[in-house]
PDB file of C-alpha atoms and ligand atoms in Angstrom:
ATOM      1  CA  MET J 190      69.000  51.423  94.431  1.00 96.00           C
ATOM      2  CA  LEU J 191      72.039  49.440  95.613  1.00 98.00           C
ATOM      3  CA  SER J 192      75.105  51.683  95.862  1.00 98.00           C
ATOM      4  CA  ILE J 193      78.464  50.122  95.087  1.00 98.00           C
ATOM      5  CA  VAL J 194      82.130  50.952  95.501  1.00 99.00           C
ATOM      6  CA  VAL J 195      84.345  48.936  93.136  1.00 99.00           C
ATOM      7  CA  LEU J 196      88.040  48.342  93.881  1.00 98.00           C
ATOM      8  CA  ILE J 197      90.418  47.508  91.024  1.00 98.00           C
ATOM      9  CA  SER J 198      94.145  47.173  90.389  1.00 98.00           C
ATOM     10  CA  GLY J 199      94.423  46.792  86.624  1.00 97.00           C
ATOM     11  CA  SER J 200      92.695  47.296  83.303  1.00 97.00           C
ATOM     12  CA  GLY J 201      89.205  47.340  84.822  1.00 98.00           C
ATOM     13  CA  SER J 202      87.300  45.460  82.130  1.00 98.00           C
ATOM     14  CA  ASN J 203      84.994  43.987  84.788  1.00 98.00           C
ATOM     15  CA  LEU J 204      84.445  47.488  86.142  1.00 98.00           C
ATOM     16  CA  LYS J 205      83.643  48.727  82.631  1.00 98.00           C
ATOM     17  CA  SER J 206      80.968  46.033  82.215  1.00 98.00           C
ATOM     18  CA  LEU J 207      79.422  46.986  85.543  1.00 98.00           C
ATOM     19  CA  LEU J 208      79.461  50.688  84.648  1.00 98.00           C
ATOM     20  CA  GLU J 209      77.733  49.913  81.346  1.00 98.00           C
ATOM     21  CA  ALA J 210      75.132  47.766  83.093  1.00 98.00           C
ATOM     22  CA  THR J 211      74.304  50.554  85.549  1.00 98.00           C
ATOM     23  CA  GLU J 212      73.292  52.792  82.658  1.00 96.00           C
ATOM     24  CA  ASN J 213      70.041  50.827  82.539  1.00 96.00           C
ATOM     25  CA  PRO J 214      67.849  52.125  85.383  1.00 91.00           C
ATOM     26  CA  LEU J 215      66.310  48.662  85.688  1.00 95.00           C
ATOM     27  CA  PHE J 216      69.687  47.264  86.748  1.00 98.00           C
ATOM     28  CA  GLY J 217      68.952  48.406  90.297  1.00 98.00           C
ATOM     29  CA  ALA J 218      72.501  49.382  91.281  1.00 98.00           C
ATOM     30  CA  LYS J 219      74.793  52.337  90.810  1.00 98.00           C
ATOM     31  CA  ILE J 220      78.550  52.695  91.219  1.00 98.00           C
ATOM     32  CA  VAL J 221      79.234  55.594  93.557  1.00 98.00           C
ATOM     33  CA  ALA J 222      83.055  55.418  93.529  1.00 98.00           C
ATOM     34  CA  VAL J 223      85.987  53.386  92.236  1.00 99.00           C
ATOM     35  CA  GLY J 224      89.158  52.893  94.258  1.00 98.00           C
ATOM     36  CA  SER J 225      92.548  51.379  93.575  1.00 98.00           C
ATOM     37  CA  ASP J 226      95.854  50.571  95.244  1.00 98.00           C
ATOM     38  CA  ASN J 227      97.700  52.175  92.308  1.00 98.00           C
ATOM     39  CA  ALA J 228      97.210  54.565  89.377  1.00 98.00           C
ATOM     40  CA  ALA J 229      95.444  51.746  87.498  1.00 98.00           C
ATOM     41  CA  ASP J 230      94.513  52.118  83.819  1.00 98.00           C
ATOM     42  CA  GLY J 231      90.973  51.036  84.679  1.00 98.00           C
ATOM     43  CA  LEU J 232      90.303  54.216  86.662  1.00 98.00           C
ATOM     44  CA  ALA J 233      89.804  55.902  83.283  1.00 98.00           C
ATOM     45  CA  HIS J 234      86.548  53.947  82.848  1.00 98.00           C
ATOM     46  CA  ALA J 235      85.183  55.511  86.026  1.00 98.00           C
ATOM     47  CA  GLU J 236      86.258  58.965  84.935  1.00 98.00           C
ATOM     48  CA  ARG J 237      84.510  58.491  81.598  1.00 98.00           C
ATOM     49  CA  PHE J 238      81.292  57.690  83.481  1.00 98.00           C
ATOM     50  CA  GLY J 239      81.741  60.662  85.826  1.00 98.00           C
ATOM     51  CA  VAL J 240      82.267  58.383  88.829  1.00 98.00           C
ATOM     52  CA  PRO J 241      84.691  59.646  91.524  1.00 98.00           C
ATOM     53  CA  THR J 242      87.927  57.721  92.037  1.00 98.00           C
ATOM     54  CA  PHE J 243      90.496  57.381  94.796  1.00 98.00           C
ATOM     55  CA  VAL J 244      93.923  55.759  95.071  1.00 98.00           C
ATOM     56  CA  VAL J 245      95.380  54.541  98.355  1.00 98.00           C
ATOM     57  CA  SER J 246      98.769  52.981  97.773  1.00 98.00           C
ATOM     58  CA  PRO J 247     100.198  50.583 100.384  1.00 97.00           C
ATOM     59  CA  GLY J 248     103.686  51.974  99.727  1.00 95.00           C
ATOM     60  CA  SER J 249     102.724  55.174 101.543  1.00 92.00           C
ATOM     61  CA  PHE J 250     102.051  53.369 104.864  1.00 98.00           C
ATOM     62  CA  ASP J 251     104.248  51.610 107.388  1.00 97.00           C
ATOM     63  CA  THR J 252     101.818  48.722 107.996  1.00 97.00           C
ATOM     64  CA  ARG J 253      99.152  46.947 105.943  1.00 96.00           C
ATOM     65  CA  GLU J 254      96.635  47.700 108.691  1.00 97.00           C
ATOM     66  CA  ASN J 255      97.270  51.453 108.458  1.00 98.00           C
ATOM     67  CA  TRP J 256      96.921  51.268 104.680  1.00 98.00           C
ATOM     68  CA  ALA J 257      93.681  49.312 104.980  1.00 98.00           C
ATOM     69  CA  ASN J 258      92.242  51.765 107.520  1.00 98.00           C
ATOM     70  CA  VAL J 259      92.710  54.653 105.109  1.00 98.00           C
ATOM     71  CA  LEU J 260      91.351  52.576 102.221  1.00 98.00           C
ATOM     72  CA  LEU J 261      88.333  51.737 104.394  1.00 98.00           C
ATOM     73  CA  ALA J 262      87.791  55.395 105.291  1.00 98.00           C
ATOM     74  CA  ASN J 263      87.764  56.246 101.570  1.00 98.00           C
ATOM     75  CA  VAL J 264      85.273  53.457 100.865  1.00 98.00           C
ATOM     76  CA  ASN J 265      83.027  54.392 103.807  1.00 98.00           C
ATOM     77  CA  HIS J 266      82.989  58.027 102.735  1.00 98.00           C
ATOM     78  CA  PHE J 267      80.679  56.897  99.896  1.00 98.00           C
ATOM     79  CA  ARG J 268      78.446  54.804 102.250  1.00 98.00           C
ATOM     80  CA  PRO J 269      78.117  51.870  99.829  1.00 98.00           C
ATOM     81  CA  ASP J 270      75.715  48.982 100.339  1.00 98.00           C
ATOM     82  CA  LEU J 271      78.185  46.673  98.582  1.00 98.00           C
ATOM     83  CA  VAL J 272      81.922  46.684  97.835  1.00 98.00           C
ATOM     84  CA  VAL J 273      83.046  44.721  94.768  1.00 99.00           C
ATOM     85  CA  LEU J 274      86.658  43.610  94.344  1.00 98.00           C
ATOM     86  CA  ALA J 275      86.987  43.398  90.546  1.00 98.00           C
ATOM     87  CA  GLY J 276      90.598  42.512  89.878  1.00 98.00           C
ATOM     88  CA  PHE J 277      91.838  44.090  93.126  1.00 98.00           C
ATOM     89  CA  MET J 278      95.187  42.355  93.519  1.00 96.00           C
ATOM     90  CA  LYS J 279      96.126  43.166  97.124  1.00 96.00           C
ATOM     91  CA  ILE J 280      95.213  40.942 100.047  1.00 95.00           C
ATOM     92  CA  LEU J 281      93.037  42.924 102.435  1.00 97.00           C
ATOM     93  CA  PRO J 282      93.815  42.631 106.148  1.00 96.00           C
ATOM     94  CA  ALA J 283      91.262  41.538 108.733  1.00 96.00           C
ATOM     95  CA  ASN J 284      90.417  45.070 109.887  1.00 96.00           C
ATOM     96  CA  PHE J 285      89.149  45.931 106.397  1.00 98.00           C
ATOM     97  CA  VAL J 286      87.345  42.639 105.769  1.00 98.00           C
ATOM     98  CA  SER J 287      85.564  42.470 109.118  1.00 97.00           C
ATOM     99  CA  ALA J 288      84.248  46.018 108.693  1.00 98.00           C
ATOM    100  CA  LEU J 289      82.518  45.188 105.398  1.00 98.00           C
ATOM    101  CA  THR J 290      81.811  41.467 105.084  1.00 96.00           C
ATOM    102  CA  PRO J 291      79.372  40.008 104.011  1.00 98.00           C
ATOM    103  CA  ASN J 292      78.779  43.064 101.831  1.00 98.00           C
ATOM    104  CA  LEU J 293      82.209  42.586 100.283  1.00 98.00           C
ATOM    105  CA  ILE J 294      82.490  40.310  97.248  1.00 98.00           C
ATOM    106  CA  ASN J 295      85.317  39.251  94.955  1.00 98.00           C
ATOM    107  CA  THR J 296      85.539  37.777  91.498  1.00 98.00           C
ATOM    108  CA  HIS J 297      88.255  35.173  91.003  1.00 98.00           C
ATOM    109  CA  PRO J 298      89.346  33.495  87.733  1.00 98.00           C
ATOM    110  CA  SER J 299      89.129  29.830  88.742  1.00 98.00           C
ATOM    111  CA  LEU J 300      86.619  27.332  90.027  1.00 98.00           C
ATOM    112  CA  LEU J 301      87.346  27.760  93.725  1.00 98.00           C
ATOM    113  CA  PRO J 302      88.486  26.083  95.903  1.00 98.00           C
ATOM    114  CA  ALA J 303      90.875  25.130  93.073  1.00 98.00           C
ATOM    115  CA  PHE J 304      93.658  27.627  92.360  1.00 98.00           C
ATOM    116  CA  PRO J 305      93.243  30.446  94.870  1.00 98.00           C
ATOM    117  CA  GLY J 306      95.722  33.320  94.850  1.00 97.00           C
ATOM    118  CA  ALA J 307      97.197  35.712  92.314  1.00 96.00           C
ATOM    119  CA  HIS J 308      98.147  33.164  89.602  1.00 97.00           C
ATOM    120  CA  ALA J 309      94.918  31.207  89.212  1.00 98.00           C
ATOM    121  CA  VAL J 310      95.047  30.958  85.421  1.00 98.00           C
ATOM    122  CA  ARG J 311      98.705  29.935  85.278  1.00 98.00           C
ATOM    123  CA  ASP J 312      98.143  27.408  88.080  1.00 98.00           C
ATOM    124  CA  ALA J 313      95.189  25.856  86.213  1.00 98.00           C
ATOM    125  CA  LEU J 314      97.321  25.482  83.076  1.00 98.00           C
ATOM    126  CA  ASP J 315     100.213  23.991  85.061  1.00 98.00           C
ATOM    127  CA  ALA J 316      97.821  21.486  86.627  1.00 98.00           C
ATOM    128  CA  LYS J 317      96.639  20.477  83.114  1.00 97.00           C
ATOM    129  CA  VAL J 318      92.965  20.650  84.045  1.00 98.00           C
ATOM    130  CA  THR J 319      90.498  20.434  81.178  1.00 98.00           C
ATOM    131  CA  GLU J 320      88.184  23.056  82.604  1.00 98.00           C
ATOM    132  CA  THR J 321      88.473  26.048  84.856  1.00 98.00           C
ATOM    133  CA  GLY J 322      86.259  29.106  85.224  1.00 98.00           C
ATOM    134  CA  VAL J 323      85.257  31.911  87.504  1.00 98.00           C
ATOM    135  CA  THR J 324      83.897  32.111  91.034  1.00 98.00           C
ATOM    136  CA  ILE J 325      82.243  35.063  92.716  1.00 98.00           C
ATOM    137  CA  HIS J 326      82.376  34.824  96.485  1.00 98.00           C
ATOM    138  CA  VAL J 327      81.912  36.716  99.705  1.00 98.00           C
ATOM    139  CA  VAL J 328      85.285  37.882 101.018  1.00 98.00           C
ATOM    140  CA  ASP J 329      86.333  36.500 104.378  1.00 96.00           C
ATOM    141  CA  GLU J 330      89.687  36.763 106.104  1.00 93.00           C
ATOM    142  CA  GLY J 331      91.309  34.006 104.032  1.00 94.00           C
ATOM    143  CA  VAL J 332      92.622  34.250 100.470  1.00 95.00           C
ATOM    144  CA  ASP J 333      89.722  33.384  98.119  1.00 96.00           C
ATOM    145  CA  THR J 334      88.116  31.208 100.804  1.00 96.00           C
ATOM    146  CA  GLY J 335      84.757  32.913 101.423  1.00 97.00           C
ATOM    147  CA  PRO J 336      81.299  31.451 100.669  1.00 98.00           C
ATOM    148  CA  HIS J 337      80.562  31.060  96.965  1.00 98.00           C
ATOM    149  CA  ILE J 338      77.805  33.129  95.372  1.00 98.00           C
ATOM    150  CA  ALA J 339      78.046  32.039  91.716  1.00 98.00           C
ATOM    151  CA  SER J 340      80.412  30.245  89.386  1.00 98.00           C
ATOM    152  CA  ALA J 341      80.758  29.389  85.706  1.00 98.00           C
ATOM    153  CA  THR J 342      82.927  26.923  83.819  1.00 98.00           C
ATOM    154  CA  VAL J 343      85.323  27.673  80.953  1.00 98.00           C
ATOM    155  CA  PRO J 344      87.007  24.861  78.968  1.00 98.00           C
ATOM    156  CA  VAL J 345      90.794  24.828  78.727  1.00 98.00           C
ATOM    157  CA  LEU J 346      91.840  24.372  75.087  1.00 97.00           C
ATOM    158  CA  ALA J 347      94.821  22.251  74.040  1.00 94.00           C
ATOM    159  CA  ASP J 348      96.872  25.199  72.793  1.00 95.00           C
ATOM    160  CA  ASP J 349      95.853  27.706  75.501  1.00 97.00           C
ATOM    161  CA  ASN J 350      98.422  30.040  76.977  1.00 98.00           C
ATOM    162  CA  GLU J 351      97.846  32.082  80.131  1.00 98.00           C
ATOM    163  CA  HIS J 352      96.835  35.234  78.263  1.00 98.00           C
ATOM    164  CA  ASP J 353      94.353  33.565  75.904  1.00 98.00           C
ATOM    165  CA  LEU J 354      92.747  31.457  78.608  1.00 98.00           C
ATOM    166  CA  HIS J 355      92.442  34.438  80.953  1.00 98.00           C
ATOM    167  CA  GLU J 356      90.817  36.524  78.205  1.00 98.00           C
ATOM    168  CA  ARG J 357      88.243  33.759  77.580  1.00 98.00           C
ATOM    169  CA  ILE J 358      87.598  33.473  81.318  1.00 98.00           C
ATOM    170  CA  LYS J 359      87.124  37.233  81.526  1.00 98.00           C
ATOM    171  CA  VAL J 360      84.392  37.184  78.879  1.00 98.00           C
ATOM    172  CA  VAL J 361      82.410  34.801  81.107  1.00 98.00           C
ATOM    173  CA  GLU J 362      83.494  36.593  84.288  1.00 98.00           C
ATOM    174  CA  ARG J 363      82.150  39.978  83.195  1.00 98.00           C
ATOM    175  CA  GLU J 364      78.745  38.501  82.407  1.00 98.00           C
ATOM    176  CA  LEU J 365      78.584  36.555  85.662  1.00 98.00           C
ATOM    177  CA  LEU J 366      79.625  39.578  87.730  1.00 98.00           C
ATOM    178  CA  VAL J 367      76.974  41.791  86.147  1.00 98.00           C
ATOM    179  CA  ALA J 368      74.287  39.111  86.621  1.00 98.00           C
ATOM    180  CA  THR J 369      75.333  38.521  90.233  1.00 98.00           C
ATOM    181  CA  VAL J 370      75.294  42.200  91.180  1.00 98.00           C
ATOM    182  CA  LYS J 371      71.893  42.518  89.504  1.00 98.00           C
ATOM    183  CA  ASP J 372      70.585  39.623  91.612  1.00 98.00           C
ATOM    184  CA  ILE J 373      72.030  41.141  94.793  1.00 98.00           C
ATOM    185  CA  ALA J 374      70.338  44.445  93.954  1.00 98.00           C
ATOM    186  CA  ALA J 375      67.035  42.621  93.311  1.00 98.00           C
ATOM    187  CA  LYS J 376      67.461  40.759  96.645  1.00 97.00           C
ATOM    188  CA  LYS J 377      67.446  37.417  94.808  1.00 98.00           C
ATOM    189  CA  ILE J 378      70.800  36.829  96.494  1.00 98.00           C
ATOM    190  CA  HIS J 379      70.950  37.607 100.227  1.00 97.00           C
ATOM    191  CA  LEU J 380      74.610  37.859 101.229  1.00 97.00           C
ATOM    192  CA  PRO J 381      74.213  37.582 105.040  1.00 95.00           C
ATOM    193  CA  SER J 382      72.517  34.197 104.686  1.00 95.00           C
ATOM    194  CA  LEU J 383      75.568  32.829 102.818  1.00 94.00           C
ATOM    195  CA  VAL J 384      77.797  33.492 105.832  1.00 91.00           C
ATOM    196  CA  LYS J 385      77.315  31.034 108.630  1.00 74.00           C
TER     197      LYS J 385
HETATM  198  C1  GRF X 118      90.015  39.282  86.542  1.00 85.48           C
HETATM  199  O1  GRF X 118      90.112  38.046  85.880  1.00 85.48           O
HETATM  200  C2  GRF X 118      89.987  39.100  88.036  1.00 85.48           C
HETATM  201  O2  GRF X 118      89.238  38.015  88.456  1.00 85.48           O
HETATM  202  C3  GRF X 118      91.455  38.855  88.275  1.00 85.48           C
HETATM  203  O3  GRF X 118      92.093  39.842  87.507  1.00 85.48           O
HETATM  204  C4  GRF X 118      91.287  40.093  86.362  1.00 85.48           C
HETATM  205  C5  GRF X 118      91.010  41.569  86.320  1.00 85.48           C
HETATM  206  O4  GRF X 118      90.578  41.967  85.049  1.00 85.48           O
HETATM  207  N1  GRF X 118      91.794  38.837  89.656  1.00 85.48           N
HETATM  208  P1  GRF X 118      90.066  43.435  84.749  1.00 85.48           P
HETATM  209  O5  GRF X 118      91.013  44.418  85.446  1.00 85.48           O
HETATM  210  O6  GRF X 118      88.659  43.551  85.267  1.00 85.48           O
HETATM  211  O7  GRF X 118      90.137  43.570  83.260  1.00 85.48           O
END
């Protein structure tokens, strides 16, 4: 059974889908803890499933590295096989990434390498692309630059605004994240071989 720590910053709908998927014993993975950089609404999903939570806020530390070391200690306490960033909106410094990669994955709401960063949906709309999507990738020390694991396309509609487009992306994103974690648990995806 693959054990997972999920990190979130917001509403946690991707986390909720993963928690629901883990209810099926055939899924092959369980979420052992959920962490956040803030008192995120999404932590309530973990609590509802009886999964422990932790919050490590960067504002309580004098450097990003000190923050990340404490975040890492909280993650490592649960000895996960995999750490999933599911809407975790802080950039993680090298000390955190190097300790966990390649067993550290992120879901991002664009077809990378297009539109990395915190405003992927807005940037896709501004660029007037006709399709965007979601990419799940291994986290490396860059921003949304790590090796791709899976991606899916979502059309941009003529009257889309940022909220509507992001909600449609998230429908696809939740499914892709669940399927990807399932494949990692089943060893159909081997993360170390993606990192060269
Ligand atoms: C997702 O689209 C994620 O890729 C992005 O923020 C969104 C988080 O959604 N970075 P949720 O908190 O899982 O609902």
